[in-house]
Amino acid sequence: MPDSLKVYKSKRDFSITSEPAEGGLPGKDALTFVIQKHWASRLHYDFRIELDGVMKSWAVPKGPSYDTHDKRMAVHVEDHPISYSDFEGTIPEKQYGAGKVIVWDKGTWEPEGDPHAGYRSGNLKFQLHGHKMHGRWVLVRMKGRGEKQEPWLLIKEKDDYARPAAEFSVIDEMPDSVKDLPMPGSRAKVPAKAKASKNGRAVKAKADAAAEEAVEKIAAKPAAKRATKAAAKRSTRSDVAQDPSVPAGAVEAALPKEFAPELATLVDGAPTDPENWVFEVKFDGYRMLTRIENGDVRLITRNNNDWTEKLAPLQQEIARMGLPGGWYDGEIVVHDANGRPNFGMLQLAFDGSNATQIVYFLFDAPYLGGYDLREVALVDRRALLEGALIQAKPSETVRFSAEFGNDPEGLVIAACKIGLEGVIGKRRDSHYVSRRSPEWIKLKCGQRQEFVIGGYTDPKGSRTGVGALLLGTYDKDGVLRYAGNVGSGFNAESLRDVSAKLKALDTDKSPFPPRSVAGRKHHWVKPELIAEVSFSEWTSAGAVRHPVFQGLRSDKPAQGITREVAKPIDEVASEVSSDVAPAAVPDSAPEPVAPAGKLPATLKVTHGERVMDAKSGITKLELVRYYALVGELMMEHLKGRPVSLVRAPAGVGGELFFQKHADTGKMPGVENMDPALDPDHPPMLTIASVEGILSATQFNVVEIHTQNATARAYDKPDRMVFDLDPGEGVAWHTMQEAAQLMHAFLDELGLSNFLKTSGGKGLHVVVPIKGGKDWDTVKGFSQAIVKHLATTLPDRFAFKSGAKNRVGKVFIDYLRNAKGATTVCAWAARTRPGLGISVPLAWDELAGLKSGDQWTVANAHTRLDRGNEPWAGYAKTAKTLTAAMKQMGYKG
């Protein structure tokens, strides 16, 4: 049926892509199906069933679920040829659907009734017989809103194969290809696998075996035997889909202990389709979440701080109202005499005497009345929230945040005239996500944001307390950059409050880079306080112009304060179209999906829903599953080495804890090393198994660092590490050239060397060594190498540390070679926005490398096929340093 493939062919250039243009034989005895796992702009699953000589196709962003309560979005896309069912490979860049594709499952399907009638009516029921997919399923077409491509839902029907999501996730436990397996029911012999080496292929082979074992478990056990208490309890309730009062997407669910809010994106202009948005006032206050369970009311900040006692009058008022259980989202404010929110007055209300002045505006309810509403459209969530407030006892303190018109430009002008901060816009059909989202936008009247206070100046004239506050924001590398000072906007009361808090934080050390703050008469403070400041614009030097102090705030961690830059509305709109309208990118998912490995049954992950990184939206559970995926690869770099662990209980931007010694009793697989190795300190830690990586991650460990020696010969390092770190103003191509120069020089010395990304902004060059040199000798020789390069090429390399010494240069850190010093382990994540990972590379890949954090937890799957292969032969290439030291004339 060539006409059926017209759209398919029009989207592809078959002289470039290896996808089939047409062809393929229909199933001999039954209709076939295939599910292809597709890493396009975002990971998703393409579900295809054979009908009328083609493969009818749907893009399923989150993949299938065996839980009958999960209704997975399935976007109807163009028909594909039957031959496409065998396609595995990588669609080239700039081609439609560019990215890696594998055959995740395949088999046969049986329609229940007339499949043509079901397809036309939008209610197609069928049974699947695959390696992973079994039992009865249904595809249901939703009532569209004019989309170019029809939205459907893929739902598991109740049968012996159904399983609750809390017990089993088919996409997580069976992640790999089945292309080389025979069709289910076939007696064909499975092709022998190629010999697996110690790299990504070995991991894949192991995962395939685990997947086949899991398939057998699904097929062998009827639902009655594997029902859990949770499933039994849920089966006594009415199904959501059968209750017309509950909107589509609502799922009965227990209330999570913790919850992270959705955050808005600052944009530079109003959306061009305002009719698709809800607009509300941007309140000048504190974001506040409320958790209500069995009458118990807790007030929680956006960073999971419990402020219930601090807001006791508000807590008592919410309890009095009798609202149903749930997680409520809103903002607390204090109004001035003109009825406008006043941030400074809100600060003063926290002393207890004025707490009754606080007003709480509610604008969302991601959980309400026993239902998880995150997959419900925004307008439906708001309707349910408004209904709950109407049915509760009336309150002047707790109010609904009303919608105001659909003219955002006019609304912003009006808001600015009456002294409000701006307008918030939210897409009407958007779902609730615990991350910063392009579907919530903020339009501000002027420039305004938070700054970290790094110091202050003395007052002048009759003023008391402080003169001006020295402001800063953190850059992507965690350096506090000076952003100017603010001395206006204070009154006598706020001056006294700020002065007392600053003087308690006095320190002799500047938190800013050397010489970045002009003048000498400054008082430095520990960078812990946050100031809210409005200003007219940023200067070219990166300082604020005409700043006005609005107040202190304590609902955010200082480490998370960065310079806020407005995104172009066109760019945000394209992100929204990718998230909500797969018509533009039909294979996209509504939010980033981290690759996942299978977790051991003994590992219990607590607070798995906690967002560890706001930029990517990666949760703690997703981070644990990432480490399960790469655990075997990491063990090659961890085995026998002392480690240091970086814990981030509050995620990226929160406080970090660097541990070389810890109680291992609660972390199976993490062990204490022989105390005799380092007798002057507590026993060092080592990770003995993948279980150790996972149990450490359960205890909020994000980064894992290793030393340069093993327990077998701790006094004799077996490697040198050179950390290439770009100074301010260094372009990426300069970093590539620096690494290549380092590589060439080490080759000239006869020392084998290997490359890996740092997961941050730099690169690591690692030299395997043998011969029994002690720590001081190895460190001294590494210092000599760096000094030689910096002396020979002073315009490229910096020998001395410190920001002022490396401007426009690459600093090579040789201090990683000192006894007790560590370097981030290959495949470990970094506590930086985006959760970059350190990845082994071949030297011929350097030219095509885009950054030191090119691979992240979210896109690691695009690299796993290479695994540790670029470092093949690492141990065998180790040499003594004697000849290289002699060549350089180094005598120690």
mmCIF file of C-alpha atoms in Angstrom, residues 169-316:
data_model
loop_
_atom_site.group_PDB
_atom_site.id
_atom_site.type_symbol
_atom_site.label_atom_id
_atom_site.label_comp_id
_atom_site.label_asym_id
_atom_site.label_seq_id
_atom_site.Cartn_x
_atom_site.Cartn_y
_atom_site.Cartn_z
ATOM 1 C CA SER A 169 8.536 -1.766 35.907
ATOM 2 C CA VAL A 170 9.008 -3.598 32.621
ATOM 3 C CA ILE A 171 11.043 -0.807 31.001
ATOM 4 C CA ASP A 172 13.440 -0.584 33.954
ATOM 5 C CA GLU A 173 13.910 -4.302 34.578
ATOM 6 C CA MET A 174 14.177 -5.264 30.892
ATOM 7 C CA PRO A 175 16.019 -2.421 29.145
ATOM 8 C CA ASP A 176 17.801 -4.224 26.321
ATOM 9 C CA SER A 177 17.358 -5.417 22.733
ATOM 10 C CA VAL A 178 15.624 -8.693 21.746
ATOM 11 C CA LYS A 179 16.593 -8.450 18.074
ATOM 12 C CA ASP A 180 18.782 -11.559 18.226
ATOM 13 C CA LEU A 181 16.125 -13.622 20.019
ATOM 14 C CA PRO A 182 13.686 -15.760 17.978
ATOM 15 C CA MET A 183 10.068 -14.735 17.600
ATOM 16 C CA PRO A 184 8.118 -15.934 20.660
ATOM 17 C CA GLY A 185 6.837 -19.434 20.033
ATOM 18 C CA SER A 186 9.459 -20.075 17.357
ATOM 19 C CA ARG A 187 11.788 -23.043 17.707
ATOM 20 C CA ALA A 188 14.617 -21.305 15.929
ATOM 21 C CA LYS A 189 17.890 -21.459 17.761
ATOM 22 C CA VAL A 190 19.055 -18.273 19.427
ATOM 23 C CA PRO A 191 22.230 -17.055 17.658
ATOM 24 C CA ALA A 192 25.341 -17.506 19.730
ATOM 25 C CA LYS A 193 26.477 -14.229 21.247
ATOM 26 C CA ALA A 194 29.850 -12.799 20.364
ATOM 27 C CA LYS A 195 32.457 -13.134 23.055
ATOM 28 C CA ALA A 196 31.843 -10.346 25.572
ATOM 29 C CA SER A 197 34.770 -8.220 26.669
ATOM 30 C CA LYS A 198 35.083 -6.233 29.884
ATOM 31 C CA ASN A 199 33.184 -3.264 28.578
ATOM 32 C CA GLY A 200 29.651 -2.199 27.678
ATOM 33 C CA ARG A 201 29.011 -5.408 25.692
ATOM 34 C CA ALA A 202 29.540 -7.520 28.798
ATOM 35 C CA VAL A 203 27.068 -5.381 30.683
ATOM 36 C CA LYS A 204 24.556 -5.723 27.858
ATOM 37 C CA ALA A 205 24.926 -9.526 27.756
ATOM 38 C CA LYS A 206 24.340 -9.703 31.484
ATOM 39 C CA ALA A 207 21.301 -7.450 31.200
ATOM 40 C CA ASP A 208 19.887 -9.627 28.404
ATOM 41 C CA ALA A 209 20.118 -12.683 30.653
ATOM 42 C CA ALA A 210 18.417 -10.819 33.468
ATOM 43 C CA ALA A 211 15.691 -9.685 31.107
ATOM 44 C CA GLU A 212 14.991 -13.232 29.917
ATOM 45 C CA GLU A 213 14.795 -14.383 33.540
ATOM 46 C CA ALA A 214 12.340 -11.583 34.337
ATOM 47 C CA VAL A 215 10.185 -12.542 31.317
ATOM 48 C CA GLU A 216 9.910 -16.071 32.638
ATOM 49 C CA LYS A 217 8.773 -14.717 35.997
ATOM 50 C CA ILE A 218 6.044 -12.654 34.373
ATOM 51 C CA ALA A 219 4.788 -15.487 32.236
ATOM 52 C CA ALA A 220 4.948 -18.136 34.952
ATOM 53 C CA LYS A 221 3.176 -16.450 37.874
ATOM 54 C CA PRO A 222 -0.535 -15.672 37.804
ATOM 55 C CA ALA A 223 -1.588 -12.393 39.344
ATOM 56 C CA ALA A 224 -3.359 -14.028 42.270
ATOM 57 C CA LYS A 225 -0.080 -15.486 43.528
ATOM 58 C CA ARG A 226 1.942 -12.284 43.268
ATOM 59 C CA ALA A 227 -0.643 -9.791 44.577
ATOM 60 C CA THR A 228 0.715 -7.454 47.229
ATOM 61 C CA LYS A 229 -1.175 -5.777 50.064
ATOM 62 C CA ALA A 230 -1.101 -2.517 48.116
ATOM 63 C CA ALA A 231 -2.584 -4.160 45.045
ATOM 64 C CA ALA A 232 -5.273 -5.863 47.110
ATOM 65 C CA LYS A 233 -6.188 -2.577 48.768
ATOM 66 C CA ARG A 234 -6.349 -0.800 45.419
ATOM 67 C CA SER A 235 -8.525 -3.504 43.851
ATOM 68 C CA THR A 236 -11.269 -2.747 46.400
ATOM 69 C CA ARG A 237 -11.573 0.819 45.096
ATOM 70 C CA SER A 238 -13.492 1.920 42.029
ATOM 71 C CA ASP A 239 -11.341 2.413 38.970
ATOM 72 C CA VAL A 240 -10.602 6.057 38.123
ATOM 73 C CA ALA A 241 -11.674 5.608 34.525
ATOM 74 C CA GLN A 242 -15.138 4.467 35.676
ATOM 75 C CA ASP A 243 -15.783 7.583 37.791
ATOM 76 C CA PRO A 244 -16.929 10.472 35.559
ATOM 77 C CA SER A 245 -16.248 13.019 38.342
ATOM 78 C CA VAL A 246 -12.510 12.304 38.218
ATOM 79 C CA PRO A 247 -10.617 13.885 35.286
ATOM 80 C CA ALA A 248 -8.469 11.937 32.861
ATOM 81 C CA GLY A 249 -5.009 11.238 34.200
ATOM 82 C CA ALA A 250 -5.965 11.032 37.885
ATOM 83 C CA VAL A 251 -4.605 7.972 39.681
ATOM 84 C CA GLU A 252 -5.463 6.769 43.179
ATOM 85 C CA ALA A 253 -2.274 7.017 45.211
ATOM 86 C CA ALA A 254 -0.899 7.318 48.713
ATOM 87 C CA LEU A 255 0.461 10.725 49.719
ATOM 88 C CA PRO A 256 4.275 10.911 49.328
ATOM 89 C CA LYS A 257 6.240 12.027 52.374
ATOM 90 C CA GLU A 258 8.191 14.632 50.397
ATOM 91 C CA PHE A 259 7.410 16.614 47.275
ATOM 92 C CA ALA A 260 9.264 19.109 45.065
ATOM 93 C CA PRO A 261 7.372 21.929 43.322
ATOM 94 C CA GLU A 262 7.243 22.910 39.660
ATOM 95 C CA LEU A 263 9.318 26.022 38.909
ATOM 96 C CA ALA A 264 8.683 28.686 36.277
ATOM 97 C CA THR A 265 11.081 29.784 33.524
ATOM 98 C CA LEU A 266 11.885 33.496 33.158
ATOM 99 C CA VAL A 267 11.128 34.621 29.580
ATOM 100 C CA ASP A 268 11.698 37.796 27.595
ATOM 101 C CA GLY A 269 8.222 38.198 26.146
ATOM 102 C CA ALA A 270 4.622 37.017 26.101
ATOM 103 C CA PRO A 271 3.570 33.788 24.313
ATOM 104 C CA THR A 272 2.025 34.138 20.860
ATOM 105 C CA ASP A 273 -0.884 31.795 21.736
ATOM 106 C CA PRO A 274 -2.268 33.382 24.958
ATOM 107 C CA GLU A 275 -5.564 31.527 24.596
ATOM 108 C CA ASN A 276 -3.719 28.344 25.574
ATOM 109 C CA TRP A 277 -2.387 29.817 28.820
ATOM 110 C CA VAL A 278 -3.672 30.678 32.311
ATOM 111 C CA PHE A 279 -2.271 33.944 33.688
ATOM 112 C CA GLU A 280 -1.985 34.759 37.396
ATOM 113 C CA VAL A 281 -0.399 37.460 39.524
ATOM 114 C CA LYS A 282 3.289 36.877 40.320
ATOM 115 C CA PHE A 283 3.201 37.184 44.093
ATOM 116 C CA ASP A 284 6.010 38.930 45.946
ATOM 117 C CA GLY A 285 6.437 36.321 48.666
ATOM 118 C CA TYR A 286 7.667 32.843 49.593
ATOM 119 C CA ARG A 287 6.730 29.673 47.741
ATOM 120 C CA MET A 288 5.017 27.340 50.194
ATOM 121 C CA LEU A 289 3.763 23.757 49.943
ATOM 122 C CA THR A 290 1.202 22.297 52.331
ATOM 123 C CA ARG A 291 0.893 18.615 53.161
ATOM 124 C CA ILE A 292 -2.366 17.502 54.754
ATOM 125 C CA GLU A 293 -2.862 13.903 55.886
ATOM 126 C CA ASN A 294 -5.520 12.748 58.376
ATOM 127 C CA GLY A 295 -5.972 16.323 59.580
ATOM 128 C CA ASP A 296 -2.229 16.852 60.193
ATOM 129 C CA VAL A 297 -1.061 20.046 58.426
ATOM 130 C CA ARG A 298 2.591 20.664 57.609
ATOM 131 C CA LEU A 299 3.955 23.755 55.824
ATOM 132 C CA ILE A 300 7.038 23.006 53.694
ATOM 133 C CA THR A 301 9.284 25.366 51.696
ATOM 134 C CA ARG A 302 10.335 24.648 48.112
ATOM 135 C CA ASN A 303 13.597 23.174 49.438
ATOM 136 C CA ASN A 304 11.880 20.789 51.830
ATOM 137 C CA ASN A 305 12.339 22.840 55.015
ATOM 138 C CA ASP A 306 9.523 22.396 57.543
ATOM 139 C CA TRP A 307 8.219 25.845 58.527
ATOM 140 C CA THR A 308 5.113 24.633 60.355
ATOM 141 C CA GLU A 309 6.169 26.053 63.718
ATOM 142 C CA LYS A 310 7.345 29.316 62.147
ATOM 143 C CA LEU A 311 3.894 29.711 60.561
ATOM 144 C CA ALA A 312 1.787 28.414 63.447
ATOM 145 C CA PRO A 313 -1.208 30.791 62.940
ATOM 146 C CA LEU A 314 -1.432 29.830 59.250
ATOM 147 C CA GLN A 315 -1.142 26.126 60.102
ATOM 148 C CA GLN A 316 -4.007 26.459 62.616
#
